[in-house]
Amino acid sequence: PLDGIPRKQQGHGVVNGGAAVAQALRVHQHKLRKSQHSPTLGNETITFALCHATAQQVSVVGSFNDWSPTSHPMTQVAPGAWQLTNVLPPKGSYRYKFLIDQSTWMHDPENAEMQEDGYSGWSSMLNI
């Protein structure tokens, strides 16, 4: 609470810039609008989602699949909208990225949990 400022004029937390941009892309592009943000954990499954207008191929690559670029391909569910639902890996902490067109690495823009990857970039973190 801020002294001297009416409660109705105070904020309600910190803005998550990555999630705000990801949501704006979803709404603006009408893609994945109704699905939950990535990653979504179910009882036995996990769902990853990505909006990328120019991608021809996307995979989820991480420590849970030994960084294999072919073991977790995503499906294009609408133009520019990619999704993958898979079995949950065992409990633990994992790093992952999206591999776009076999050449571009990208962290999950909807996941605020990140860690430096050691290659001047970021890996998204998945804690199960």
Tab-separated table of C-alpha atoms in Angstrom:
chain	number	residue	atom	x	y	z
A	1	PRO	CA	0.000	0.000	0.000
A	2	LEU	CA	1.117	3.542	-0.768
A	3	ASP	CA	0.629	6.218	1.897
A	4	GLY	CA	-1.516	9.174	0.877
A	5	ILE	CA	-2.946	7.508	-2.252
A	6	PRO	CA	-6.528	6.208	-2.271
A	7	ARG	CA	-6.731	2.410	-2.495
A	8	LYS	CA	-8.693	2.556	-5.790
A	9	GLN	CA	-5.811	4.436	-7.432
A	10	GLN	CA	-3.098	1.973	-6.431
A	11	GLY	CA	-1.813	-0.831	-8.600
A	12	HIS	CA	-2.322	-4.526	-8.052
A	13	GLY	CA	1.082	-6.069	-8.652
A	14	VAL	CA	3.901	-6.085	-11.157
A	15	VAL	CA	3.276	-6.263	-14.891
A	16	ASN	CA	4.669	-9.367	-16.580
A	17	GLY	CA	5.894	-7.825	-19.825
A	18	GLY	CA	6.392	-11.137	-21.641
A	19	ALA	CA	2.918	-12.402	-20.767
A	20	ALA	CA	1.378	-9.038	-21.734
A	21	VAL	CA	3.015	-9.122	-25.180
A	22	ALA	CA	2.100	-12.799	-25.684
A	23	GLN	CA	-1.530	-12.075	-24.812
A	24	ALA	CA	-1.580	-9.069	-27.137
A	25	LEU	CA	-0.276	-11.265	-29.975
A	26	ARG	CA	-2.944	-13.869	-29.264
A	27	VAL	CA	-5.738	-11.303	-29.326
A	28	HIS	CA	-4.364	-9.293	-32.254
A	29	GLN	CA	-3.763	-12.341	-34.420
A	30	HIS	CA	-6.886	-14.224	-33.207
A	31	LYS	CA	-4.670	-17.251	-32.653
A	32	LEU	CA	-4.777	-19.488	-29.584
A	33	ARG	CA	-7.081	-16.861	-28.091
A	34	LYS	CA	-9.084	-19.305	-25.987
A	35	SER	CA	-6.302	-21.673	-24.912
A	36	GLN	CA	-4.360	-21.270	-21.686
A	37	HIS	CA	-0.905	-19.768	-21.638
A	38	SER	CA	2.166	-21.895	-22.270
A	39	PRO	CA	3.085	-24.176	-20.629
A	40	THR	CA	-0.180	-25.547	-19.248
A	41	LEU	CA	0.109	-28.458	-16.842
A	42	GLY	CA	-2.702	-30.996	-16.696
A	43	ASN	CA	-2.954	-34.052	-14.452
A	44	GLU	CA	-0.926	-36.197	-16.838
A	45	THR	CA	-0.156	-33.872	-19.739
A	46	ILE	CA	1.621	-30.647	-20.578
A	47	THR	CA	0.645	-28.279	-23.395
A	48	PHE	CA	2.997	-25.811	-25.054
A	49	ALA	CA	1.725	-23.050	-27.342
A	50	LEU	CA	3.417	-20.453	-29.532
A	51	CYS	CA	2.268	-17.735	-31.930
A	52	HIS	CA	4.825	-17.252	-34.709
A	53	ALA	CA	3.551	-15.854	-37.986
A	54	THR	CA	6.380	-16.981	-40.277
A	55	ALA	CA	7.365	-20.371	-38.822
A	56	GLN	CA	7.128	-23.397	-41.085
A	57	GLN	CA	8.191	-25.892	-38.406
A	58	VAL	CA	8.415	-25.641	-34.596
A	59	SER	CA	9.666	-28.110	-31.979
A	60	VAL	CA	9.855	-28.029	-28.207
A	61	VAL	CA	13.429	-28.878	-27.274
A	62	GLY	CA	14.695	-29.218	-23.728
A	63	SER	CA	16.420	-31.139	-21.018
A	64	PHE	CA	13.342	-33.395	-20.678
A	65	ASN	CA	13.983	-34.773	-24.208
A	66	ASP	CA	17.799	-34.570	-24.233
A	67	TRP	CA	17.573	-31.463	-26.453
A	68	SER	CA	16.337	-33.566	-29.385
A	69	PRO	CA	15.029	-31.300	-32.176
A	70	THR	CA	12.801	-34.051	-33.601
A	71	SER	CA	11.180	-35.742	-30.586
A	72	HIS	CA	8.582	-33.057	-29.745
A	73	PRO	CA	7.310	-31.402	-32.964
A	74	MET	CA	4.479	-28.917	-32.586
A	75	THR	CA	1.369	-28.906	-34.763
A	76	GLN	CA	0.145	-25.829	-36.569
A	77	VAL	CA	-3.453	-25.539	-35.320
A	78	ALA	CA	-4.165	-22.301	-37.236
A	79	PRO	CA	-1.989	-20.100	-39.446
A	80	GLY	CA	0.851	-18.965	-37.198
A	81	ALA	CA	-0.483	-20.839	-34.139
A	82	TRP	CA	1.518	-23.827	-32.896
A	83	GLN	CA	0.635	-26.285	-30.145
A	84	LEU	CA	1.880	-29.524	-28.589
A	85	THR	CA	0.256	-31.634	-25.881
A	86	ASN	CA	2.445	-34.387	-24.498
A	87	VAL	CA	2.798	-36.653	-21.456
A	88	LEU	CA	4.196	-34.873	-18.406
A	89	PRO	CA	7.853	-35.660	-17.764
A	90	PRO	CA	8.805	-36.936	-14.283
A	91	LYS	CA	8.859	-34.430	-11.417
A	92	GLY	CA	11.828	-32.122	-11.622
A	93	SER	CA	13.145	-28.879	-13.041
A	94	TYR	CA	13.745	-28.623	-16.795
A	95	ARG	CA	15.037	-26.054	-19.282
A	96	TYR	CA	13.452	-25.737	-22.719
A	97	LYS	CA	13.223	-23.584	-25.840
A	98	PHE	CA	11.333	-23.546	-29.105
A	99	LEU	CA	13.323	-24.445	-32.231
A	100	ILE	CA	11.860	-22.636	-35.221
A	101	ASP	CA	12.594	-23.876	-38.745
A	102	GLN	CA	15.586	-25.888	-37.489
A	103	SER	CA	17.630	-22.701	-37.133
A	104	THR	CA	16.187	-20.183	-34.670
A	105	TRP	CA	16.081	-20.778	-30.902
A	106	MET	CA	13.460	-18.919	-28.873
A	107	HIS	CA	12.465	-19.004	-25.208
A	108	ASP	CA	8.760	-19.378	-24.407
A	109	PRO	CA	7.437	-15.781	-24.388
A	110	GLU	CA	4.490	-16.800	-22.199
A	111	ASN	CA	6.633	-18.334	-19.464
A	112	ALA	CA	8.122	-15.766	-17.061
A	113	GLU	CA	10.428	-18.351	-15.485
A	114	MET	CA	13.712	-18.090	-17.388
A	115	GLN	CA	17.391	-18.742	-16.862
A	116	GLU	CA	20.426	-17.617	-18.841
A	117	ASP	CA	21.415	-20.349	-21.268
A	118	GLY	CA	25.157	-19.636	-21.385
A	119	TYR	CA	24.982	-18.671	-25.077
A	120	SER	CA	23.879	-15.012	-24.716
A	121	GLY	CA	20.230	-16.005	-24.526
A	122	TRP	CA	17.562	-17.422	-22.247
A	123	SER	CA	15.995	-20.820	-21.611
A	124	SER	CA	12.481	-21.147	-20.257
A	125	MET	CA	12.123	-23.126	-17.036
A	126	LEU	CA	9.598	-25.859	-16.357
A	127	ASN	CA	9.106	-26.985	-12.768
A	128	ILE	CA	6.940	-30.044	-12.211
